[in-house]
CSV table of C-alpha atoms in Angstrom, one decimal:
chain,number,residue,atom,x,y,z
A,1,MET,CA,-13.1,-57.2,68.7
A,2,GLY,CA,-16.9,-57.4,68.8
A,3,LYS,CA,-18.2,-56.4,72.2
A,4,LYS,CA,-14.8,-57.0,73.9
A,5,ARG,CA,-13.3,-53.8,75.4
A,6,LYS,CA,-10.1,-52.5,74.0
A,7,ARG,CA,-7.2,-52.0,76.3
A,8,ASP,CA,-6.5,-48.4,77.3
A,9,VAL,CA,-2.8,-47.5,76.8
A,10,ASP,CA,-1.2,-44.1,77.6
A,11,LEU,CA,1.5,-44.5,75.0
A,12,VAL,CA,2.4,-47.0,72.3
A,13,VAL,CA,5.7,-46.9,70.4
A,14,LEU,CA,5.9,-48.7,67.1
A,15,SER,CA,8.9,-48.8,64.8
A,16,ASP,CA,10.4,-50.7,61.8
A,17,ILE,CA,7.0,-51.8,60.3
A,18,HIS,CA,8.4,-51.6,56.8
A,19,LEU,CA,5.1,-51.3,55.0
A,20,GLY,CA,5.7,-52.1,51.3
A,21,THR,CA,8.0,-55.1,51.9
A,22,TYR,CA,7.4,-58.8,51.8
A,23,GLY,CA,8.6,-59.3,55.3
A,24,CYS,CA,6.0,-56.9,56.9
A,25,HIS,CA,3.5,-58.6,59.1
A,26,ALA,CA,0.7,-56.1,58.4
A,27,GLU,CA,-2.2,-58.4,59.3
A,28,ALA,CA,-0.7,-59.2,62.7
A,29,LEU,CA,-0.1,-55.5,63.3
A,30,LEU,CA,-3.8,-54.8,62.4
A,31,ARG,CA,-4.9,-57.4,64.9
A,32,TYR,CA,-2.8,-55.8,67.7
A,33,LEU,CA,-4.0,-52.3,66.8
A,34,LYS,CA,-7.6,-53.4,67.1
A,35,THR,CA,-7.1,-54.5,70.7
A,36,ILE,CA,-5.8,-51.2,72.0
A,37,ARG,CA,-7.1,-47.6,72.5
A,38,PRO,CA,-3.9,-45.5,72.8
A,39,LYS,CA,-3.9,-41.9,74.0
A,40,ARG,CA,-0.7,-41.3,72.1
A,41,LEU,CA,1.0,-43.3,69.3
A,42,ILE,CA,4.6,-42.8,68.3
A,43,LEU,CA,5.6,-44.2,64.9
A,44,ASN,CA,9.3,-44.3,65.4
A,45,GLY,CA,10.7,-44.6,61.9
A,46,ASP,CA,10.9,-47.1,59.0
A,47,ILE,CA,7.1,-47.2,59.0
A,48,ILE,CA,6.8,-47.1,55.2
A,49,ASP,CA,9.9,-48.6,53.5
A,50,MET,CA,10.6,-46.0,50.8
A,51,TRP,CA,13.9,-47.6,49.9
A,52,GLN,CA,12.2,-50.7,48.5
A,53,PHE,CA,8.8,-49.2,47.8
A,54,SER,CA,7.2,-50.6,44.6
A,55,LYS,CA,3.7,-50.0,43.1
A,56,ARG,CA,3.7,-53.7,42.2
A,57,PHE,CA,3.7,-54.7,45.9
A,58,TRP,CA,1.3,-52.8,48.2
A,59,PRO,CA,-1.1,-55.3,49.7
A,60,LYS,CA,-4.5,-54.2,51.0
A,61,SER,CA,-3.5,-55.2,54.5
A,62,HIS,CA,-0.7,-52.6,54.3
A,63,MET,CA,-3.2,-49.9,53.2
A,64,GLN,CA,-5.5,-51.0,56.0
A,65,VAL,CA,-2.7,-50.3,58.5
A,66,VAL,CA,-2.4,-46.7,57.2
A,67,LYS,CA,-6.2,-46.4,57.3
A,68,HIS,CA,-6.4,-47.6,60.9
A,69,ILE,CA,-3.8,-45.2,62.0
A,70,THR,CA,-5.6,-42.3,60.2
A,71,GLY,CA,-8.7,-43.4,62.0
A,72,LEU,CA,-6.9,-43.1,65.3
A,73,VAL,CA,-6.1,-39.5,64.4
A,74,THR,CA,-9.7,-38.7,63.7
A,75,ARG,CA,-10.6,-40.1,67.2
A,76,ASN,CA,-8.2,-37.7,68.9
A,77,THR,CA,-5.2,-40.1,69.5
A,78,LYS,CA,-2.1,-38.0,69.3
A,79,VAL,CA,0.0,-39.5,66.5
A,80,VAL,CA,3.7,-38.5,66.0
A,81,TYR,CA,5.6,-39.9,63.0
A,82,LEU,CA,9.3,-39.8,63.7
A,83,THR,CA,11.4,-40.3,60.6
A,84,GLY,CA,13.9,-43.2,60.1
A,85,ASN,CA,16.4,-44.0,57.4
A,86,HIS,CA,14.0,-46.0,55.2
A,87,ASP,CA,11.5,-43.1,55.2
A,88,GLU,CA,14.1,-40.4,55.3
A,89,MET,CA,12.3,-38.5,52.5
A,90,LEU,CA,9.8,-37.3,55.1
A,91,ARG,CA,12.6,-35.5,57.0
A,92,ARG,CA,12.0,-32.4,54.8
A,93,PHE,CA,8.5,-32.3,56.3
A,94,ALA,CA,9.7,-32.2,59.9
A,95,GLY,CA,7.5,-29.8,61.9
A,96,PHE,CA,4.4,-30.5,59.8
A,97,ARG,CA,1.3,-30.6,61.9
A,98,VAL,CA,-2.4,-31.2,61.1
A,99,GLY,CA,-4.8,-31.7,64.0
A,100,SER,CA,-3.4,-34.3,66.4
A,101,PHE,CA,-0.9,-35.6,63.8
A,102,HIS,CA,2.6,-34.3,63.3
A,103,ILE,CA,5.9,-35.3,61.7
A,104,ASP,CA,9.3,-34.8,63.3
A,105,ASN,CA,12.8,-36.3,63.7
A,106,LYS,CA,12.7,-36.6,67.4
A,107,VAL,CA,10.5,-35.8,70.4
A,108,VAL,CA,10.9,-35.4,74.1
A,109,LEU,CA,7.9,-36.4,76.3
A,110,LYS,CA,7.2,-35.8,79.9
A,111,LEU,CA,6.0,-39.0,81.6
A,112,ASN,CA,5.0,-38.7,85.2
A,113,GLY,CA,7.7,-36.0,85.8
A,114,GLN,CA,10.4,-37.9,83.9
A,115,SER,CA,11.7,-37.2,80.4
A,116,ALA,CA,11.7,-39.6,77.5
A,117,TRP,CA,13.9,-38.8,74.5
A,118,ILE,CA,12.5,-40.7,71.5
A,119,PHE,CA,14.1,-41.0,68.0
A,120,HIS,CA,14.7,-43.7,65.4
A,121,GLY,CA,18.4,-44.2,66.0
A,122,ASP,CA,19.9,-44.4,62.5
A,123,VAL,CA,22.0,-41.3,63.4
A,124,PHE,CA,24.3,-43.7,65.4
A,125,ASP,CA,24.7,-46.1,62.5
A,126,VAL,CA,28.1,-45.5,60.9
A,127,THR,CA,27.0,-47.4,57.8
A,128,MET,CA,24.2,-44.8,57.3
A,129,GLN,CA,26.6,-41.9,57.7
A,130,TYR,CA,29.4,-43.0,55.4
A,131,SER,CA,28.1,-45.8,53.1
A,132,LYS,CA,24.4,-45.4,52.5
A,133,TRP,CA,24.7,-47.5,49.3
A,134,LEU,CA,26.0,-50.4,51.5
A,135,ALA,CA,23.1,-49.9,53.9
A,136,LYS,CA,20.6,-50.0,51.0
A,137,LEU,CA,22.2,-53.1,49.6
A,138,GLY,CA,22.0,-54.8,53.0
A,139,ALA,CA,18.3,-53.9,53.2
A,140,ILE,CA,17.7,-55.7,49.8
A,141,GLY,CA,19.6,-58.7,51.1
A,142,TYR,CA,17.6,-58.7,54.3
A,143,ASP,CA,14.3,-58.6,52.5
A,144,SER,CA,15.4,-61.4,50.2
A,145,LEU,CA,16.3,-63.5,53.3
A,146,ILE,CA,12.8,-62.8,54.7
A,147,ILE,CA,11.2,-64.1,51.5
A,148,LEU,CA,13.4,-67.2,51.7
A,149,ASN,CA,12.4,-67.5,55.4
A,150,THR,CA,8.7,-67.4,54.5
A,151,PHE,CA,9.2,-70.4,52.1
A,152,VAL,CA,11.3,-72.3,54.7
A,153,ASN,CA,8.6,-71.8,57.4
A,154,TRP,CA,5.9,-72.9,55.0
A,155,CYS,CA,7.8,-76.1,54.5
A,156,LEU,CA,8.4,-76.6,58.2
A,157,THR,CA,4.7,-76.0,59.0
A,158,LYS,CA,3.7,-78.7,56.5
A,159,LEU,CA,6.1,-81.0,58.2
A,160,GLY,CA,4.7,-80.2,61.6
A,161,ARG,CA,7.9,-78.4,62.8
A,162,ASP,CA,8.3,-75.1,64.5
A,163,LYS,CA,9.0,-72.0,62.5
A,164,ILE,CA,12.5,-70.4,62.6
A,165,SER,CA,13.9,-66.9,61.9
A,166,LEU,CA,16.9,-67.2,59.6
A,167,SER,CA,17.8,-63.5,60.0
A,168,LYS,CA,17.7,-63.8,63.8
A,169,ARG,CA,20.0,-66.8,63.6
A,170,VAL,CA,22.4,-65.0,61.4
A,171,LYS,CA,22.5,-62.0,63.7
A,172,ASP,CA,22.9,-64.1,66.8
A,173,SER,CA,25.8,-66.1,65.3
A,174,VAL,CA,27.7,-63.1,64.0
A,175,LYS,CA,29.8,-61.4,66.7
A,176,GLY,CA,29.9,-58.2,64.7
A,177,ALA,CA,26.1,-57.9,64.8
A,178,VAL,CA,26.1,-58.4,68.6
A,179,LYS,CA,28.8,-55.8,69.0
A,180,PHE,CA,26.9,-53.3,66.8
A,181,ILE,CA,23.8,-53.7,69.0
A,182,ASN,CA,25.8,-53.2,72.2
A,183,ASP,CA,27.6,-50.2,70.8
A,184,PHE,CA,24.4,-48.7,69.6
A,185,GLU,CA,22.7,-49.0,73.0
A,186,LYS,CA,25.8,-47.7,74.8
A,187,VAL,CA,26.1,-44.5,72.6
A,188,ALA,CA,22.4,-43.8,72.9
A,189,ALA,CA,22.5,-44.2,76.7
A,190,GLU,CA,25.6,-42.0,77.1
A,191,ILE,CA,24.1,-39.1,75.2
A,192,ALA,CA,20.8,-39.4,77.0
A,193,ILE,CA,22.6,-39.3,80.4
A,194,GLU,CA,24.6,-36.3,79.4
A,195,ASN,CA,21.4,-34.5,78.5
A,196,GLY,CA,19.6,-35.5,81.7
A,197,TYR,CA,16.9,-37.8,80.2
A,198,ASN,CA,15.4,-40.6,82.2
A,199,PHE,CA,14.5,-42.7,79.2
A,200,VAL,CA,15.9,-43.1,75.7
A,201,VAL,CA,13.6,-44.8,73.2
A,202,CYS,CA,14.9,-46.1,69.8
A,203,GLY,CA,14.1,-48.4,67.0
A,204,HIS,CA,16.3,-49.1,63.9
A,205,ILE,CA,18.2,-52.3,65.1
A,206,HIS,CA,15.1,-54.6,65.3
A,207,HIS,CA,16.0,-55.7,68.8
A,208,PRO,CA,13.3,-55.1,71.5
A,209,GLU,CA,14.9,-54.2,74.8
A,210,ILE,CA,14.3,-52.5,78.1
A,211,ARG,CA,17.3,-52.2,80.4
A,212,LYS,CA,19.0,-49.8,82.8
A,213,ILE,CA,22.4,-48.6,81.6
A,214,VAL,CA,24.8,-47.1,84.2
A,215,THR,CA,27.9,-45.1,83.4
A,216,ASP,CA,30.2,-43.0,85.5
A,217,LYS,CA,28.1,-40.0,84.7
A,218,GLY,CA,24.7,-41.5,85.7
A,219,GLU,CA,22.1,-43.9,84.6
A,220,VAL,CA,19.2,-44.1,82.1
A,221,THR,CA,16.6,-46.6,81.0
A,222,TYR,CA,17.2,-47.7,77.4
A,223,LEU,CA,14.3,-49.0,75.4
A,224,ASN,CA,13.9,-50.3,71.9
A,225,SER,CA,10.5,-51.2,70.3
A,226,GLY,CA,11.9,-53.9,68.0
A,227,ASP,CA,10.1,-54.4,64.7
A,228,TRP,CA,7.2,-56.0,62.7
A,229,ILE,CA,9.4,-58.2,60.5
A,230,GLU,CA,10.9,-60.7,63.0
A,231,ASN,CA,9.9,-59.8,66.5
A,232,LEU,CA,6.4,-58.4,66.0
A,233,SER,CA,6.9,-56.1,69.1
A,234,ALA,CA,6.1,-52.7,70.4
A,235,LEU,CA,6.6,-50.6,73.5
A,236,GLU,CA,3.7,-49.7,75.8
A,237,TYR,CA,3.8,-47.2,78.6
A,238,HIS,CA,0.8,-47.2,80.9
A,239,GLU,CA,0.2,-45.9,84.4
A,240,GLY,CA,3.8,-45.1,85.0
A,241,SER,CA,5.5,-48.3,83.7
A,242,TRP,CA,7.0,-49.6,80.5
A,243,ARG,CA,6.6,-53.0,78.9
A,244,ILE,CA,7.6,-54.8,75.7
A,245,TYR,CA,4.5,-56.0,73.8
A,246,ARG,CA,5.0,-59.3,71.8
A,247,TYR,CA,2.4,-60.4,69.4
A,248,GLN,CA,3.3,-64.1,69.8
A,249,GLU,CA,2.3,-63.8,73.5
A,250,ASP,CA,-1.1,-62.1,72.8
A,251,GLN,CA,-3.8,-64.7,72.4
A,252,VAL,CA,-6.5,-62.1,72.3
A,253,ALA,CA,-5.0,-60.3,69.3
A,254,GLN,CA,-4.3,-63.6,67.5
A,255,ARG,CA,-7.9,-64.6,67.7
A,256,ILE,CA,-9.2,-61.5,66.0
A,257,LYS,CA,-10.8,-62.0,62.6
A,258,LEU,CA,-9.9,-59.3,60.2
A,259,PRO,CA,-12.6,-57.8,58.0
A,260,LYS,CA,-13.2,-59.5,54.7
A,261,ARG,CA,-12.3,-56.4,52.8
A,262,ILE,CA,-8.6,-57.0,53.3
A,263,ARG,CA,-8.8,-59.9,50.9
A,264,ASP,CA,-11.7,-58.8,48.7
A,265,ASP,CA,-11.7,-57.4,45.1
A,266,ARG,CA,-11.5,-53.7,45.9
A,267,ASP,CA,-8.3,-52.0,44.9
A,268,ASN,CA,-6.1,-49.7,47.0
A,269,LYS,CA,-7.7,-46.6,45.4
A,270,GLU,CA,-11.1,-47.4,46.9
A,271,ILE,CA,-9.5,-48.0,50.3
A,272,PHE,CA,-7.6,-44.7,49.9
A,273,ARG,CA,-10.9,-42.9,49.1
A,274,GLU,CA,-12.4,-44.3,52.3
A,275,LEU,CA,-9.4,-43.2,54.2
A,276,VAL,CA,-9.8,-39.6,52.9
A,277,ASP,CA,-13.6,-39.6,53.7
A,278,GLU,CA,-12.9,-40.8,57.2
A,279,PHE,CA,-10.2,-38.1,57.7
A,280,LEU,CA,-12.5,-35.3,56.4
A,281,SER,CA,-15.5,-36.5,58.4
A,282,PRO,CA,-14.1,-37.4,61.8
A,283,LYS,CA,-16.2,-39.3,64.3
A,284,LYS,CA,-17.3,-37.4,67.3
């Protein structure tokens, strides 16, 4: 950002980045991360897409996202990696801690005397519980739709037309998808109310949201951080209030020029060695 000051943020929640897939907007995420100085960062699942991970596709911008987050750890930002379904292999490492970084399946934070229950949310997905193969097949189809969408948007841009989101149009036009989102939010809210939480924070469904849900047992604020495939969104909590961050509305982040090294001839092994060096030699 040059001499421009980064924004201080008490807490940032990111989910569904899906590093390692064609649909991931890693460069946009890097621009956003370079505008903020978070005290705490929650990576709320599906950060690295291990379902579709391939050595043949791991762009330097994806490695730079990992490197930037590691750099935050060395600068004393508390980073919590909460596991999701696409990175479920990390669940065996729940409880792992090193410095200000740790891995877990869920976390409860105290925010100005109120409690926030944070987890990815795939536990409420019936498809995940009973038909994981179907969920994985759907993920492949979703990624293919994203690739098609990229080509369609390239054509629209050349024609001077606005970009579209095919996957969002599909979701919005299918009643079952809308019902699934509503049911997901309702279940999460009901359990949060029963346990006395003030906030319940999820990812998983790629649908950014902040809304109060009231039942006959009480009320809770439900929040969802969205994703970095379609919505390019995050949750920010600062000075006692929540907001949904949307990259499309952030002119400052969009103007940031990324380092040339993201597109240079170095391979990911060199970037990884830099990452390790930075981690072992933290800045004071």
